Coordinates of C-alpha atoms and ligand atoms in Angstrom, one line a residue:
X1 CA 40.6 -1.3 -30.1
X2 CA 37.1 -0.2 -30.0
X3 CA 34.9 -1.2 -27.0
X4 CA 31.0 -2.0 -27.6
X5 CA 28.1 -3.2 -25.6
X6 CA 26.1 -6.4 -26.7
X7 CA 22.8 -7.1 -25.7
X8 CA 20.6 -10.4 -26.0
X9 CA 16.8 -10.0 -26.5
X10 CA 14.9 -12.2 -24.3
X11 CA 11.5 -13.6 -24.8
X12 CA 10.6 -11.0 -27.5
X13 CA 13.0 -13.1 -29.8
X14 CA 10.2 -15.8 -29.7
X15 CA 7.4 -13.3 -31.0
X16 CA 6.2 -14.0 -34.5
X17 CA 5.3 -11.2 -37.0
X18 CA 5.0 -8.4 -34.6
X19 CA 8.8 -9.1 -33.4
X20 CA 10.0 -6.0 -35.4
X21 CA 7.5 -3.8 -33.4
X22 CA 9.0 -5.0 -30.1
X23 CA 12.6 -4.5 -31.4
X24 CA 11.9 -1.0 -32.5
X25 CA 10.5 -0.1 -29.2
X26 CA 13.4 -1.6 -27.4
X27 CA 15.7 0.4 -29.6
X28 CA 13.9 3.5 -29.1
X29 CA 13.9 3.1 -25.3
X30 CA 17.7 2.4 -25.2
X31 CA 18.5 5.5 -27.6
X32 CA 16.4 7.8 -25.2
X33 CA 17.9 6.2 -22.1
X34 CA 21.7 6.5 -23.4
X35 CA 21.0 10.0 -24.7
X36 CA 22.3 11.6 -21.6
X37 CA 25.6 9.6 -21.8
X38 CA 26.9 10.8 -25.1
X39 CA 26.3 9.7 -28.6
X40 CA 25.6 6.1 -29.2
X41 CA 24.9 4.2 -32.4
X42 CA 22.1 1.4 -31.4
X43 CA 21.1 -1.2 -33.7
X44 CA 19.7 -4.8 -33.7
X45 CA 20.8 -7.9 -35.9
X46 CA 19.4 -11.3 -35.5
X47 CA 18.2 -10.6 -31.9
X48 CA 21.6 -9.1 -30.8
X49 CA 21.7 -5.5 -29.7
X50 CA 24.7 -3.5 -30.7
X51 CA 25.6 -0.4 -28.7
X52 CA 28.6 1.3 -30.2
X53 CA 29.8 4.5 -28.2
X54 CA 30.8 7.7 -30.1
X55 CA 33.7 9.8 -29.2
X56 CA 33.7 10.7 -25.5
X57 CA 30.5 8.7 -24.7
X58 CA 30.2 7.3 -21.1
X59 CA 30.3 3.6 -21.7
X60 CA 30.3 2.5 -18.1
X61 CA 27.0 4.5 -17.5
X62 CA 25.6 3.1 -20.7
X63 CA 26.3 -0.5 -19.6
X64 CA 24.6 0.1 -16.3
X65 CA 21.6 1.7 -18.1
X66 CA 21.4 -1.2 -20.5
X67 CA 21.4 -3.7 -17.6
X68 CA 18.2 -2.0 -16.4
X69 CA 16.4 -2.0 -19.6
X70 CA 13.6 -4.3 -19.9
X71 CA 13.5 -6.8 -23.0
X72 CA 17.4 -7.4 -22.6
X73 CA 18.1 -10.9 -21.3
X74 CA 22.0 -10.5 -21.3
X75 CA 24.3 -7.7 -21.7
X76 CA 28.1 -7.7 -22.1
X77 CA 30.9 -5.5 -22.8
X78 CA 33.3 -6.5 -25.8
X79 CA 36.3 -5.5 -27.8
X80 CA 35.4 -5.2 -31.4
X81 CA 37.9 -6.1 -34.1
X82 CA 38.1 -6.3 -37.8
X83 CA 37.6 -10.0 -38.8
X84 CA 41.4 -10.9 -38.9
X85 CA 42.8 -13.3 -36.4
X86 CA 46.3 -11.4 -36.2
X87 CA 44.2 -8.2 -35.2
X88 CA 42.4 -10.3 -32.5
X89 CA 45.5 -11.9 -31.2
X90 CA 47.3 -8.6 -31.0
X91 CA 44.4 -6.8 -29.0
X92 CA 42.6 -9.4 -27.0
X93 CA 45.2 -9.9 -24.2
X94 CA 45.4 -6.2 -23.5
X95 CA 41.6 -6.1 -23.6
X96 CA 41.0 -9.1 -21.3
X97 CA 43.8 -8.2 -18.9
X98 CA 41.4 -6.8 -16.1
X99 CA 39.2 -9.9 -16.3
X100 CA 42.0 -12.5 -16.5
X101 CA 44.7 -11.1 -14.0
X102 CA 42.4 -11.7 -10.9
X103 CA 41.5 -15.4 -11.8
X104 CA 43.2 -18.8 -12.1
X105 CA 41.5 -20.4 -15.1
X106 CA 39.7 -19.7 -18.2
X107 CA 38.5 -21.3 -21.4
X108 CA 37.8 -19.9 -24.9
X109 CA 34.4 -20.5 -26.7
X110 CA 34.0 -19.4 -30.4
X111 CA 30.8 -18.5 -32.2
X112 CA 31.1 -18.4 -35.9
X113 CA 28.2 -16.8 -37.5
X114 CA 30.2 -16.0 -40.6
X115 CA 30.9 -19.4 -42.0
X116 CA 33.3 -17.9 -44.7
X117 CA 35.7 -17.1 -41.9
X118 CA 38.9 -19.1 -42.6
X119 CA 39.4 -20.6 -39.2
X120 CA 36.9 -23.1 -37.6
X121 CA 35.7 -22.6 -34.1
X122 CA 38.0 -25.3 -32.4
X123 CA 40.9 -23.6 -34.2
X124 CA 39.9 -20.2 -32.9
X125 CA 39.6 -21.4 -29.4
X126 CA 42.9 -23.3 -29.6
X127 CA 44.8 -20.5 -31.2
X128 CA 43.5 -17.8 -28.9
X129 CA 43.7 -20.1 -25.9
X130 CA 47.5 -20.4 -26.6
X131 CA 48.1 -16.7 -27.1
X132 CA 46.3 -16.0 -23.6
X133 CA 48.4 -18.7 -21.8
X134 CA 51.5 -16.9 -23.1
X135 CA 50.4 -13.4 -22.2
X136 CA 49.1 -14.7 -18.6
X137 CA 51.4 -17.5 -17.4
X138 CA 49.6 -17.9 -14.1
X139 CA 46.3 -19.2 -15.9
X140 CA 45.3 -22.6 -16.5
X141 CA 42.7 -23.8 -19.0
X142 CA 39.8 -25.5 -17.3
X143 CA 37.0 -26.5 -19.8
X144 CA 34.6 -27.8 -17.0
X145 CA 34.5 -25.1 -14.5
X146 CA 36.5 -22.1 -15.7
X147 CA 36.5 -18.9 -13.6
X148 CA 36.1 -16.9 -16.9
X149 CA 34.8 -17.9 -20.3
X150 CA 36.3 -15.9 -22.9
X151 CA 33.9 -15.7 -26.0
X152 CA 35.0 -14.8 -29.5
X153 CA 32.2 -14.1 -32.0
X154 CA 32.7 -13.8 -35.7
X155 CA 29.7 -11.8 -36.9
X156 CA 28.8 -10.2 -40.1
X157 CA 30.5 -6.8 -39.8
X158 CA 33.3 -7.5 -37.2
X159 CA 34.6 -9.9 -34.5
X160 CA 34.0 -9.4 -30.7
X161 CA 35.9 -10.7 -27.8
X162 CA 34.3 -10.7 -24.4
X163 CA 34.8 -12.2 -21.0
X164 CA 31.4 -13.3 -19.5
X165 CA 28.2 -11.6 -19.7
X166 CA 25.7 -10.3 -17.1
X167 CA 22.0 -11.3 -16.7
X168 CA 19.9 -8.3 -17.9
X169 CA 16.7 -7.0 -16.6
X170 CA 14.5 -9.5 -18.7
X171 CA 10.9 -9.0 -19.4
X172 CA 9.5 -7.1 -22.5
X173 CA 10.4 -3.5 -23.7
X174 CA 8.4 -0.9 -21.8
X175 CA 5.6 0.3 -23.8
X176 CA 4.8 -2.8 -25.6
X177 CA 1.9 -3.8 -23.4
X178 CA 0.1 -0.4 -23.0
X179 CA -0.3 1.7 -19.8
X180 CA -1.3 1.0 -16.1
X181 CA -1.5 2.9 -12.9
X182 CA 0.3 1.8 -9.8
X183 CA -1.1 2.7 -6.3
X184 CA 2.2 3.5 -4.7
X185 CA 2.7 3.7 -1.0
X186 CA 6.2 4.1 0.7
X187 CA 6.1 0.5 1.7
X188 CA 8.2 -2.6 0.4
X189 CA 5.4 -4.1 -1.6
X190 CA 4.0 -1.5 -4.1
X191 CA 7.3 -0.6 -5.8
X192 CA 8.1 -4.3 -6.2
X193 CA 4.6 -4.6 -7.9
X194 CA 5.4 -1.6 -10.0
X195 CA 8.7 -3.0 -11.3
X196 CA 7.2 -6.5 -11.9
X197 CA 4.4 -5.2 -14.2
X198 CA 6.6 -2.7 -16.0
X199 CA 8.8 -5.6 -16.7
X200 CA 5.9 -7.1 -18.7
X201 CA 6.1 -4.1 -21.0
X202 CA 3.7 -1.7 -19.2
X203 CA 4.3 1.9 -19.2
X204 CA 3.5 3.3 -15.7
X205 CA 1.6 6.0 -14.2
X206 CA 1.3 6.3 -10.3
X207 CA -1.2 7.4 -7.7
X208 CA -0.1 8.3 -4.2
X209 CA -2.5 9.1 -1.4
X210 CA -1.3 11.7 1.0
X211 CA -3.0 12.8 4.2
X212 CA -1.3 16.0 5.6
X213 CA -0.9 16.8 8.5
X214 CA -1.3 13.0 9.5
X215 CA 1.5 12.2 6.9
X216 CA 4.5 14.3 6.5
X217 CA 6.2 15.8 3.5
X218 CA 9.2 13.6 4.3
X219 CA 6.9 10.4 3.8
X220 CA 5.9 11.8 0.3
X221 CA 9.5 12.5 -0.6
X222 CA 10.3 8.9 0.2
X223 CA 7.6 7.6 -2.2
X224 CA 9.2 10.1 -5.0
X225 CA 12.7 8.4 -4.3
X226 CA 11.2 5.0 -4.7
X227 CA 9.5 5.8 -8.0
X228 CA 13.0 7.3 -9.2
X229 CA 14.5 4.0 -8.5
X230 CA 11.7 2.1 -10.4
X231 CA 12.0 4.7 -13.3
X232 CA 15.5 3.7 -13.8
X233 CA 14.0 0.4 -15.3
X234 CA 10.6 1.6 -16.5
X235 CA 11.5 5.0 -17.9
X236 CA 9.6 8.1 -16.9
X237 CA 6.5 7.8 -14.5
X238 CA 3.7 10.5 -14.1
X239 CA 2.7 10.5 -10.5
X240 CA -0.6 11.9 -9.1
X241 CA -0.3 13.0 -5.5
X242 CA -4.0 12.9 -4.2
X243 CA -5.0 14.8 -1.0
X244 CA -6.7 12.2 0.9
X245 CA -7.2 13.9 4.3
X246 CA -10.8 15.0 4.0
X247 CA -11.8 11.3 3.0
X248 CA -10.1 9.8 5.8
X249 CA -11.6 12.3 8.3
X250 CA -15.1 11.8 6.9
X251 CA -14.6 7.8 7.3
X252 CA -13.2 8.3 10.9
X253 CA -16.3 10.5 11.8
X254 CA -19.0 8.6 10.0
X255 CA -18.1 4.9 9.4
X256 CA -18.1 2.2 12.1
X257 CA -14.5 1.5 13.0
X258 CA -14.2 -2.2 11.8
X259 CA -15.3 -1.2 8.5
X260 CA -13.1 1.9 8.1
X261 CA -9.9 0.4 6.4
X262 CA -12.0 -1.4 3.7
X263 CA -14.2 1.7 3.0
X264 CA -11.0 3.8 2.6
X265 CA -9.6 1.1 0.4
X266 CA -12.7 1.1 -1.8
X267 CA -12.6 4.9 -2.1
X268 CA -8.8 4.7 -3.0
X269 CA -9.8 2.3 -5.8
X270 CA -12.4 4.5 -7.0
X271 CA -10.3 7.6 -7.0
X272 CA -7.3 5.8 -8.6
X273 CA -9.8 4.6 -11.4
X274 CA -10.9 8.0 -12.2
X275 CA -7.3 9.2 -12.6
X276 CA -6.1 6.1 -14.4
X277 CA -9.1 6.3 -16.9
X278 CA -8.1 10.1 -17.5
X279 CA -4.3 9.0 -18.4
X280 CA -5.6 6.1 -20.6
X281 CA -4.5 3.2 -18.4
X282 CA -6.3 0.0 -18.8
X283 CA -5.4 -1.5 -15.4
X284 CA -4.5 -0.7 -11.8
X285 CA -1.6 -2.3 -10.0
X286 CA -1.4 -2.8 -6.2
X287 CA 1.3 -4.5 -4.0
X288 CA -1.3 -6.8 -2.1
X289 CA -0.7 -10.3 -1.2
X290 CA -3.2 -12.8 -0.3
X291 CA -3.6 -12.9 3.5
X292 CA -0.7 -10.5 4.3
X293 CA -3.0 -8.2 6.3
X294 CA -6.6 -7.9 7.3
X295 CA -7.5 -5.9 4.3
X296 CA -5.9 -8.5 2.1
X297 CA -8.0 -11.5 2.9
X298 CA -9.9 -13.0 0.1
X299 CA -13.2 -11.6 0.9
X300 CA -11.5 -8.2 1.6
X301 CA -9.8 -8.3 -1.9
X302 CA -13.3 -9.1 -3.5
X303 CA -14.7 -6.0 -1.8
X304 CA -11.9 -3.9 -3.0
X305 CA -11.9 -5.3 -6.4
X306 CA -15.8 -4.3 -6.7
X307 CA -14.9 -0.6 -6.3
X308 CA -12.3 -0.7 -9.1
X309 CA -13.6 0.4 -12.4
X310 CA -10.4 -1.2 -14.1
X311 CA -8.8 -4.6 -14.0
X312 CA -6.5 -4.8 -11.0
X313 CA -3.2 -6.4 -11.3
X314 CA -1.7 -7.8 -7.9
X315 CA 1.7 -9.4 -9.2
X316 CA 2.4 -10.2 -5.5
X317 CA -0.7 -12.0 -4.8
X318 CA 1.0 -15.6 -4.3
X319 CA 4.3 -14.5 -2.8
X320 CA 5.6 -14.6 0.7
X321 CA 7.2 -11.5 2.2
X322 CA 10.7 -13.0 1.9
X323 CA 10.3 -13.3 -1.7
X324 CA 9.0 -9.8 -2.2
X325 CA 11.9 -8.5 -0.1
X326 CA 14.5 -10.5 -2.2
X327 CA 13.2 -8.6 -5.2
X328 CA 13.0 -5.1 -3.4
X329 CA 16.9 -5.7 -2.6
X330 CA 17.5 -6.8 -6.2
X331 CA 16.0 -3.6 -7.7
X332 CA 17.4 -1.5 -5.0
X333 CA 14.1 -0.2 -3.4
X334 CA 14.4 -1.9 -0.1
X335 CA 16.7 0.5 1.9
X336 CA 14.4 3.3 1.1
X337 CA 11.2 1.4 1.7
X338 CA 12.3 0.5 5.4
X339 CA 12.8 4.1 6.3
X340 CA 10.2 4.7 9.0
X341 CA 7.6 7.2 7.7
X342 CA 3.9 6.9 8.3
X343 CA 1.5 6.0 5.4
X344 CA -2.1 7.2 5.1
X345 CA -3.3 3.6 5.5
X346 CA -1.7 3.4 9.1
X347 CA -3.1 6.7 10.2
X348 CA -6.5 5.6 11.6
X349 CA -6.0 1.9 11.8
X350 CA -9.0 0.2 13.5
X351 CA -8.4 -2.1 16.5
X352 CA -10.6 -4.8 15.2
X353 CA -10.7 -4.6 11.5
X354 CA -13.2 -6.9 9.6
X355 CA -11.5 -9.7 7.9
X356 CA -14.7 -11.4 6.6
X357 CA -16.5 -8.2 5.2
X358 CA -19.8 -8.6 3.1
X359 CA -20.1 -6.2 0.2
X360 CA -23.8 -5.1 1.3
X361 CA -22.3 -4.3 4.7
X362 CA -19.8 -2.0 3.2
X363 CA -22.2 -0.4 0.7
X364 CA -24.6 0.4 3.8
X365 CA -21.6 2.1 5.6
X366 CA -20.9 4.2 2.4
X367 CA -24.4 5.5 2.3
X368 CA -23.3 7.6 5.1
X369 CA -20.8 9.3 3.0
X370 CA -21.0 11.3 -0.2
X371 CA -18.8 9.0 -2.0
X372 CA -19.2 10.3 -5.6
X373 CA -18.3 13.8 -4.7
X374 CA -15.6 13.1 -2.2
X375 CA -13.8 10.9 -5.0
X376 CA -14.5 13.3 -7.9
X377 CA -13.0 16.0 -5.8
X378 CA -9.9 14.2 -4.6
X379 CA -9.2 13.0 -8.2
X380 CA -9.6 16.6 -9.3
X381 CA -7.3 18.0 -6.7
X382 CA -4.4 15.5 -7.5
X383 CA -1.2 17.2 -8.1
X384 CA 0.8 15.8 -11.0
X385 CA 4.7 15.3 -11.2
X386 CA 7.0 13.7 -13.7
X387 CA 9.6 11.3 -12.2
X388 CA 12.6 10.6 -14.4
Ligands
LIG1 P1 3.2 -1.7 0.9 O1 4.3 -2.3 1.4 O2 3.2 -1.7 -0.6 O3 2.8 -0.3 1.6 P2 1.3 -3.2 2.7 O4 1.5 -4.5 2.7 O5 1.7 -2.1 3.6 O6 1.8 -2.6 1.1 P3 -1.5 -1.9 2.5 O7 -0.9 -0.8 3.4 O8 -2.5 -2.5 3.0 O9 -0.3 -3.0 2.3 O10 -1.5 -1.6 1.1 C1 -1.8 -2.3 0.2 C2 -1.5 -1.7 -1.2 O11 -2.4 -0.5 -1.3 C3 -0.3 -1.2 -1.4 O12 0.6 -2.2 -1.9 C4 -0.4 -0.1 -2.5 O13 -0.5 -0.7 -3.7 C5 -1.7 0.4 -1.9 N1 -1.6 1.6 -1.0 C6 -1.4 1.6 0.2 N2 -1.2 2.9 0.8 C7 -1.3 3.7 -0.3 C8 -1.0 5.2 -0.5 N3 -0.8 5.9 0.5 N4 -1.1 5.6 -1.7 C9 -1.3 4.9 -2.7 N5 -1.5 3.5 -2.6 C10 -1.4 2.9 -1.4
LIG2 MG1 1.5 0.3 3.0

């Protein structure tokens, strides 16, 4: 008996003429991702992905990686058989044992892509159902609410038997939408925003602003750990760590306190825009959500936007914190995000921040700084790292 991994393409199956471009990027992403787990033959036919492990390949690790690959809407493990019912009857009970022993009921479904196969779908279901009842006398057939659905697929090359399937990461294959740069803090929101946009096919770069000695090496490490979790889905991320201390001290010393956060956020946008343009990004991504804090009121966001040289994607804009946390838990960033380390945003927080700022007021405040050279210097000094 050979075990393989089957994947279903999600919405990319709906694409028209450029569907094959999406498919070849998905195959390339999968091959690269699986290469560290041994040899795999990865192919696609009629919107189904076939991952066939070679000798000694780690199929458990490959299955986990496939579940985290964008572009796959469902993933399952299956036993592959020659297209011969006797071979299936002989091998299926043993393969299904680990799925069927712990449950009480099942049903069999058959999909017959090969219409020349001698048995029709209802016959396949009846025959295999009978064999499984013989092999597992504790089981009942329940066609309405079975604990496990056993699926037999008769395809072109061979037949597959599987028990259930898992939801995949969905979205579009990474790299099919170009590149964007995420402004990443150590908080809950920005890793979720990064994941959501990578899921739409974007390759990610990242910018993190660090303000030593006000922020610690440990805080920076936490950000790298968050990016490592996101990279399990998105593939490698280049992160630029920007020394931000000088800018923050200048703002603290020269800008009126109520304006300081927004001036800082505008300088973040300017610096991130320079770095993003240098790495060929077409957009910035932030974890902002409307009204969440004083710097995320509508007026504040308009002022922040004005300082960005690129389109700003804010995928969390209409989400409640609870919804954001649910995604953070789902993708596995939550526990890391809630570790208590300071962020440069919270270092010099004003007591009474402006919530209804006017752009001309902010511009007047910025006259007190040499914005252009501060920003150019910070972008220039960014330290580049590859997160895999
Ligand atoms: P998060 O939970 O992502 O930290 P937040 O709700 O705490 O977000 P802010 O601290 O106001 O909100 O930050 C808003 C957005 O600005 C973040 O989601 C992130 O995109 C960006 N940001 C904040 N701090 C940094 C930083 N140190 N480096 C890079 N980007 C940052
Ligand atoms: Mg934050």
